[in-house]
Every structure is written in C-alpha cells, then in structure tokens.
C-alpha cells in the first residue's frame, strides 16, 4: 500500500554510492521513503574501487544478498588483508590482516606477549606468523571462518575483491525490484527554495524537473549539489596525503590467485594489485608534485606482471573531505563528500558508514538539526581516523631514496596521530575506539610492520614465566600453520563456491 506521508528521496548519481544508497533505503525504510535515482550514462561512473573491507558483508547481508551469487556475478575473490611491500624500507613485507593476532582469547592483546618475547629473548618469529589470516594469505589458502569461537579457524575475517563496474548494476536490480525509480538524464540545474535555501528540485537536460524532500548527492567528484550548488567547503589534506593522481591498467592474471590485495611502494607513491577471477586490477597512486603522468604510466607498465588488457587511464583527485556531509536537506555520500586514497580500501566503507548514519537518523518529517549534527559528527570521525591511519603508512618509514619518501618521512603529522604513535612507542598501547573502522589489530600490524617498535610492554604480559611463554607461542604458531595447511587453495575454493558464469 502506498503511504503518501513517505518522504521523497532523490538520489543524484548511479555509481556505487548511488545504488548502495538506493538499495538500502528501499529495503530498510520502505514505509518511510520513496526513492528516485537520476543518473547519466553519458557521464558514466568512476569505475574503479575493487578492494573492500569486511564490513561490506554486513551491508550485503542486510539486503538479503546471496554471497556466492554476488561473488560469481561480480567475479569476486576473497580478501584476507592487504600486503604492504617496501613501505618501512625496501625489501620489507607485511600483511595488515582482517582478524586477530593470536587466538583472540584472553584479556590482553597478543602483541603484548610478542613484544615481551621480542624484547627479552634472541629472536622471535614475525608477528604475522601468529595470525590465521596472514598465514592463510601467504599460503594462498581459503575457507569461510569457523563459527566456533574456540577454534583457531574462527580468528580471521574477510572481504572481497570485485569488478568495480558490476556492483552498482547488481544493486540496481535489487533496488528496482523493491520499488526504486530510475531516470536516465543529465542534470543541468539545481533549484533552491528562495526562503529556506533548501534544495527543491533538480532539472534535467530534457527539461524534466524532479522534486524531492531529501536529496542524496552521489554525483562523484562533481559534487553537484553539496559542492557546486550549496558551496560546502572542501578541507584539503594534501599536505599529509600528497598523492593526487592514479593511473589504472588491468592485466591478465599470470600468477596464483592471491587472497589479498597488494600495496607496493613506488618512487612517488604506491601501486595496487588486486586479483579478480578474470583479471588483475593494477594502478599506481602518485603525487603529481613528485612525478609526471608519463613517468607514472611507464613505471606501472614496467611493473605489472601480466599482459595489459586496457590502455592506462589517469584519474585525478584530492585528499580531503567536505566540512559537513549533511547540509540543509542534502546528504553527500561517496566521492561527492570526500576522498581518501584507496591504500586501505576505505571508500566503499565510508559510503556504507554514511548510509548507516542516514538510515539511523532518517528524518521523521522535518529534518532535526540535532540529527544532522550527529550525522556530521559520525562522518567526520570516520574520515579523520582513516586519515590518521593512512598518514601513518607514509610517515612510519625510514626510506630516503626519493624526494617523495623524504617528504612524507619528515612532514609534520596531525597531533592526533603524533599522540597515538608516542603511546604505542612507549608500551605498545593502542588508542581504543568506540566507533570507527580500524581496530587494534590494524594499527598493530602497520606499526610493527613498518618498524615502529615499542620500548616496553604491558606489565601483565610479564606474569607468565619466559619458558612457558616461548612454548605457548610455538604451539600457537604450529596450530595456525597446521590449520592453514588443511585448507583448500584459494582458487580451488572459488571454483567450487562462486565461479564466474563463463568460468568453464
Ligand atoms: C584511483 C581510485 C581507486 C579506488 N579504489 C578503491 C578501492 O579499492 N576500494 C574502495 O572502496 N574504493 C575505491 N575507490 C573509490 C571508489 O571508486 C568510489 O568510492 C566508488 O566508486 C563510489 O563512487 P561514487 O558513486 O561516489 O561516484 P561515481 O562512480 O563517479 O558516480 C557518480 C554518478 O553521478 C552521476 N552524475 C554525475 N554528474 C551528473 C549529472 N550532471 N547528471 C546526472 N548524473 C550525474 C554519474 O553519471 C554517476 O552515475 C577508488 C577511487 C579511485 C579514484
């Protein structure tokens, strides 16, 4: 039954952000809103964004998506974490895993015991040897996590690597089946209410006018309503995150199908490598202050492992965010609200965070300034914490081999990050979050992986006698190794669970 009191939500843009928003609203708030999405095929979508974080699984679950069907359609692979090569120093290699270090049991974080062993004995195995996800990743193994929390096979989490151009169409089918309306066309004007300044309608090239109560700006880097019409300022973070371009070029997969994304440091930035079922995504994220487009494209071309299957494509961006993401009756979701480089695959997560905030604070009639402020607080928090986490990767380096690495190593960093690093250096303490994306294991992986090593440890780690600690650590490492060895190869698991339609 149609309820006339439903708010009319107009979504501007049909990329990943637009269709994620549309699908979530029609599925989760069917009695509160009607959804009308406008997109322009002529303008198109940004078409990159292949690596995700585990949170996407909860989003898909809420929409009732069948995982195997979704993975087959989007030609997805499993992702256990991100491998960082050459970041601390050339030759370094570590994985930021999805999951815990240690068995996940006990009150004290495992890295404190590892830390004590490192400080008090001669040689300790790399921290990654005590992570199920890292061990599986290096051995190219995968199965779904065991639901029994007592088992070591339950201590990892996973995300997906998928074809960026097929997620939005997949969600579009779901959203349209649930009643979302779609109009094809280019928006040429946005009308504001003369008195309140609220957005009243968008006007298409065809002359059609689409009115709404609430507007979600998913227009990508254009930021059509939030940036261009409402003029919300953009906070530029280039001083800490100087990369402002990427050159992308997919290739055929020549090597084993690794269950992780790689981020390989380059002379003026870093390069991603994302294995999908049908190809490998590659791109070099770089700073235009330190290299040219031509040199970046040549460096990428020389580095990719398989035969290229498309011409290199350059994308331009700027790190930062809009001061507010909800202004008047417009909410910016996706690239229109800000951009943080894909080093930790956070953009789709940020879309999801904005949608969650919108669903939770969806207006009951009039928009409450309190709800709007709370939404903006949550989004700011997400952006600011991810920003600090990304800066850490650049700043915690001892590389001085190029002007780019010299700059990021010596640049002043935000006070919030300086304090976190100092706390970790003292006794390996991690600043705990109640909200936000990267929890303890993520920070621990990057700190230790890049050589930020604590000078002491939590005193509780000192209670166990040293011999017992050594034995417990050896037992744990062997348990993890044996569990991984018993798992199928990643490719094998995909072939049985979610092969792409034309795989045979
Ligand atoms: C180099 C690079 C690598 C990335 N890698 C990752 C990654 O690994 N993981 C990750 O999570 N994210 C990644 N991202 C980010 C990710 O691509 C985006 O967050 C995601 O695709 C969402 O984009 P969007 O929907 O906001 O914008 P877009 O895809 O650009 O969509 C914008 C929409 O607005 C429409 N539009 C614009 N103007 C108009 C108009 N005037 N009239 C009508 N319609 C209009 C367009 O047609 C389109 O439908 C990456 C981004 C870049 C640049």
Coordinates of N, CA and C and ligand atoms in Angstrom, one line a residue, residues 11-20 37-53 56 79 160 162 164 168 183-189 203-204 217-224 245-248 261 270 272 274 283-285 313-317 333-351, ligand 1:
X11 N 18.0 10.7 -5.4 CA 19.4 10.3 -5.3 C 20.0 10.8 -6.7
X12 N 21.1 11.6 -6.6 CA 21.7 12.1 -7.8 C 23.0 11.3 -8.0
X13 N 22.9 10.4 -9.0 CA 24.1 9.6 -9.4 C 23.9 8.1 -9.2
X14 N 24.3 7.3 -10.1 CA 24.1 5.9 -10.1 C 25.4 5.1 -10.1
X15 N 26.4 5.6 -9.4 CA 27.6 4.8 -9.2 C 27.4 3.9 -8.0
X16 N 28.5 3.4 -7.5 CA 28.4 2.5 -6.3 C 27.7 3.2 -5.1
X17 N 28.0 4.5 -4.9 CA 27.4 5.2 -3.8 C 25.9 5.3 -4.1
X18 N 25.5 5.7 -5.3 CA 24.1 5.9 -5.6 C 23.2 4.7 -5.4
X19 N 23.7 3.6 -6.0 CA 22.9 2.3 -5.9 C 23.0 1.7 -4.5
X20 N 24.1 1.8 -3.8 CA 24.1 1.3 -2.4 C 23.1 2.1 -1.6
X37 N 16.1 7.7 -8.4 CA 17.5 7.9 -8.7 C 17.7 8.5 -10.1
X38 N 18.5 9.5 -10.2 CA 18.8 10.0 -11.5 C 20.3 9.8 -11.9
X39 N 20.5 9.3 -13.0 CA 22.0 9.1 -13.4 C 22.1 9.3 -14.9
X40 N 23.4 9.6 -15.3 CA 23.6 9.9 -16.7 C 24.6 8.9 -17.2
X41 N 24.2 8.0 -18.2 CA 25.1 7.1 -18.7 C 26.2 7.8 -19.5
X42 N 25.9 8.9 -20.1 CA 26.9 9.7 -20.9 C 28.0 10.1 -20.0
X43 N 27.7 10.5 -18.8 CA 28.8 10.9 -17.9 C 29.5 9.7 -17.3
X44 N 28.7 8.7 -17.0 CA 29.3 7.4 -16.5 C 29.8 7.5 -15.1
X45 N 30.4 6.4 -14.7 CA 30.8 6.3 -13.2 C 32.3 6.2 -13.2
X46 N 32.9 6.4 -12.0 CA 34.4 6.5 -11.9 C 35.0 5.1 -12.3
X47 N 34.3 4.0 -12.0 CA 34.6 2.7 -12.5 C 35.9 2.1 -11.9
X48 N 36.4 2.6 -10.8 CA 37.4 1.9 -10.0 C 36.9 1.6 -8.6
X49 N 37.6 0.9 -7.8 CA 37.2 0.6 -6.5 C 36.9 -0.9 -6.4
X50 N 38.0 -1.6 -6.3 CA 37.8 -3.1 -6.5 C 38.1 -3.8 -5.1
X51 N 38.7 -3.1 -4.2 CA 39.0 -3.8 -2.9 C 38.2 -3.2 -1.8
X52 N 37.7 -4.1 -0.9 CA 36.8 -3.7 0.1 C 37.3 -4.1 1.5
X53 N 36.5 -3.7 2.5 CA 36.8 -4.1 3.9 C 35.7 -5.1 4.3
X56 N 31.6 -4.8 4.4 CA 30.6 -4.9 3.2 C 29.8 -6.1 3.4
X79 N 39.3 -11.7 0.2 CA 40.4 -10.9 0.6 C 40.6 -11.0 2.1
X160 N 36.0 -8.7 0.1 CA 36.0 -9.1 -1.3 C 36.9 -8.2 -2.2
X162 N 36.4 -7.2 -6.1 CA 35.5 -7.5 -7.2 C 35.6 -6.5 -8.3
X164 N 34.7 -3.5 -10.2 CA 34.1 -2.2 -9.7 C 32.9 -1.8 -10.6
X168 N 27.4 -1.8 -8.8 CA 26.2 -0.9 -8.9 C 25.1 -1.6 -9.7
X183 N 15.7 7.4 -13.4 CA 15.5 8.3 -14.6 C 16.9 8.5 -15.2
X184 N 17.0 8.3 -16.5 CA 18.3 8.5 -17.2 C 18.3 10.0 -17.7
X185 N 19.4 10.6 -17.4 CA 19.5 12.0 -17.9 C 20.5 12.8 -17.2
X186 N 20.9 13.9 -17.9 CA 21.9 14.8 -17.3 C 21.3 15.9 -16.5
X187 N 21.7 16.1 -15.3 CA 21.1 17.2 -14.5 C 21.9 18.5 -14.9
X188 N 21.1 19.5 -15.3 CA 21.8 20.8 -15.7 C 21.6 21.9 -14.7
X189 N 20.6 21.7 -13.8 CA 20.4 22.8 -12.8 C 19.8 22.2 -11.5
X203 N 16.9 19.8 -12.3 CA 16.3 19.9 -13.7 C 17.2 19.2 -14.6
X204 N 16.6 18.4 -15.5 CA 17.4 17.6 -16.5 C 17.5 18.4 -17.8
X217 N 23.4 13.4 -2.6 CA 24.3 13.7 -3.6 C 25.3 12.6 -3.8
X218 N 25.1 11.8 -4.8 CA 26.1 10.7 -5.1 C 26.7 11.0 -6.5
X219 N 27.0 12.2 -6.8 CA 27.4 12.6 -8.1 C 28.9 12.4 -8.3
X220 N 29.6 11.8 -7.4 CA 31.0 11.5 -7.5 C 31.8 12.8 -7.3
X221 N 33.0 12.9 -8.0 CA 33.9 14.0 -7.8 C 33.2 15.3 -8.3
X222 N 32.1 15.3 -9.1 CA 31.4 16.5 -9.5 C 30.8 17.2 -8.3
X223 N 30.4 16.5 -7.3 CA 29.7 17.0 -6.1 C 28.7 18.1 -6.5
X224 N 27.8 17.7 -7.3 CA 26.9 18.6 -8.0 C 26.1 19.5 -7.0
X245 N 46.9 11.6 -7.9 CA 46.6 11.0 -9.2 C 46.7 9.5 -9.1
X246 N 46.1 8.8 -10.0 CA 46.3 7.4 -10.2 C 46.3 7.1 -11.6
X247 N 47.1 6.1 -12.0 CA 47.0 5.6 -13.4 C 46.6 4.1 -13.2
X248 N 45.5 3.7 -13.9 CA 45.0 2.4 -13.7 C 45.1 1.6 -15.0
X261 N 45.0 -8.1 -1.3 CA 45.3 -7.0 -2.1 C 46.8 -6.7 -1.8
X270 N 52.5 4.6 -4.5 CA 52.4 3.1 -4.3 C 51.5 2.6 -5.5
X272 N 48.7 -0.5 -6.6 CA 47.9 -1.6 -6.1 C 47.9 -2.8 -7.1
X274 N 45.3 -6.1 -7.5 CA 44.0 -6.7 -7.0 C 43.6 -7.9 -7.9
X283 N 47.1 -0.4 -10.5 CA 47.1 1.1 -10.6 C 48.3 1.7 -9.8
X284 N 48.8 2.8 -10.2 CA 49.9 3.5 -9.5 C 49.3 4.8 -9.0
X285 N 49.2 4.9 -7.6 CA 48.7 6.1 -7.0 C 49.9 7.0 -6.7
X313 N 44.7 4.5 -17.8 CA 43.8 5.6 -17.6 C 44.2 6.4 -16.4
X314 N 44.3 7.8 -16.5 CA 44.7 8.6 -15.4 C 43.5 9.2 -14.7
X315 N 43.4 9.2 -13.4 CA 42.4 9.8 -12.6 C 43.0 10.8 -11.7
X316 N 42.3 11.9 -11.5 CA 42.8 13.0 -10.7 C 41.9 13.1 -9.4
X317 N 42.5 13.4 -8.3 CA 41.7 13.6 -7.1 C 42.5 14.5 -6.1
X333 N 27.1 11.5 -0.2 CA 27.5 10.1 0.0 C 28.5 9.7 -1.1
X334 N 29.6 9.1 -0.7 CA 30.6 8.7 -1.7 C 31.6 9.8 -2.1
X335 N 32.1 9.8 -3.3 CA 33.1 10.8 -3.7 C 32.7 12.2 -3.6
X336 N 31.4 12.5 -3.6 CA 30.9 13.9 -3.5 C 31.2 14.4 -2.1
X337 N 31.4 13.5 -1.1 CA 31.6 14.0 0.3 C 33.1 14.1 0.6
X338 N 33.9 13.4 -0.1 CA 35.3 13.5 0.1 C 36.1 12.3 -0.5
X339 N 37.4 12.4 -0.4 CA 38.2 11.3 -0.9 C 39.4 11.0 -0.1
X340 N 39.6 9.7 0.2 CA 40.9 9.3 0.8 C 41.4 8.2 -0.1
X341 N 42.7 8.3 -0.4 CA 43.2 7.3 -1.4 C 43.0 5.9 -1.0
X342 N 43.0 5.0 -2.0 CA 42.5 3.6 -1.7 C 43.5 2.7 -1.0
X343 N 44.5 3.2 -0.3 CA 45.5 2.4 0.3 C 45.0 1.4 1.3
X344 N 43.9 1.7 2.0 CA 43.3 0.8 2.9 C 41.8 0.4 2.5
X345 N 41.5 0.6 1.2 CA 40.2 0.2 0.7 C 39.0 0.8 1.5
X346 N 39.1 2.1 1.8 CA 38.1 2.6 2.7 C 36.9 3.4 2.1
X347 N 37.0 3.6 0.7 CA 35.9 4.5 0.2 C 34.5 3.8 0.2
X348 N 34.4 2.6 -0.1 CA 33.1 1.9 -0.1 C 32.7 1.8 1.4
X349 N 33.6 1.5 2.3 CA 33.3 1.5 3.7 C 32.7 2.9 4.1
X350 N 33.3 4.0 3.6 CA 32.7 5.3 4.0 C 31.3 5.5 3.5
X351 N 31.1 5.0 2.3 CA 29.7 5.0 1.7 C 28.8 4.3 2.7
Ligands
LIG1 C1 42.1 5.5 -8.3 C2 40.9 5.1 -7.4 C3 41.0 3.8 -6.8 C4 39.9 3.4 -6.0 N1 40.0 2.2 -5.4 C5 39.1 1.9 -4.4 C6 39.1 0.6 -3.7 O1 40.0 -0.2 -4.0 N2 38.2 0.4 -2.8 C7 37.2 1.3 -2.5 O2 36.4 1.1 -1.6 N3 37.1 2.4 -3.2 C8 38.0 2.8 -4.1 N4 37.9 3.9 -4.8 C9 36.7 4.8 -4.6 C10 35.5 4.2 -5.3 O3 35.8 4.1 -6.7 C11 34.3 5.1 -5.1 O4 34.1 5.3 -3.7 C12 33.0 4.4 -5.6 O5 33.2 4.0 -6.9 C13 31.9 5.4 -5.5 O6 31.9 6.4 -6.4 P1 30.6 7.3 -6.5 O7 29.4 6.5 -6.7 O8 30.7 8.3 -5.4 O9 30.9 8.2 -7.8 P2 30.8 7.7 -9.4 O10 31.1 6.3 -9.6 O11 31.7 8.8 -10.1 O12 29.3 8.0 -9.7 C14 28.8 9.3 -10.0 C15 27.4 9.2 -10.6 O13 26.9 10.5 -10.7 C16 26.4 10.7 -12.0 N5 26.4 12.1 -12.3 C17 27.4 13.0 -12.2 N6 27.0 14.2 -12.6 C18 25.8 14.1 -13.1 C19 24.8 14.9 -13.7 N7 25.1 16.2 -14.0 N8 23.6 14.5 -14.1 C20 23.3 13.2 -13.8 N9 24.1 12.3 -13.3 C21 25.3 12.7 -12.9 C22 27.3 9.8 -12.9 O14 26.6 9.5 -14.1 C23 27.4 8.6 -12.0 O15 26.3 7.8 -12.1 C24 38.9 4.3 -5.7 C25 38.8 5.6 -6.3 C26 39.9 6.0 -7.1 C27 39.8 7.3 -7.8

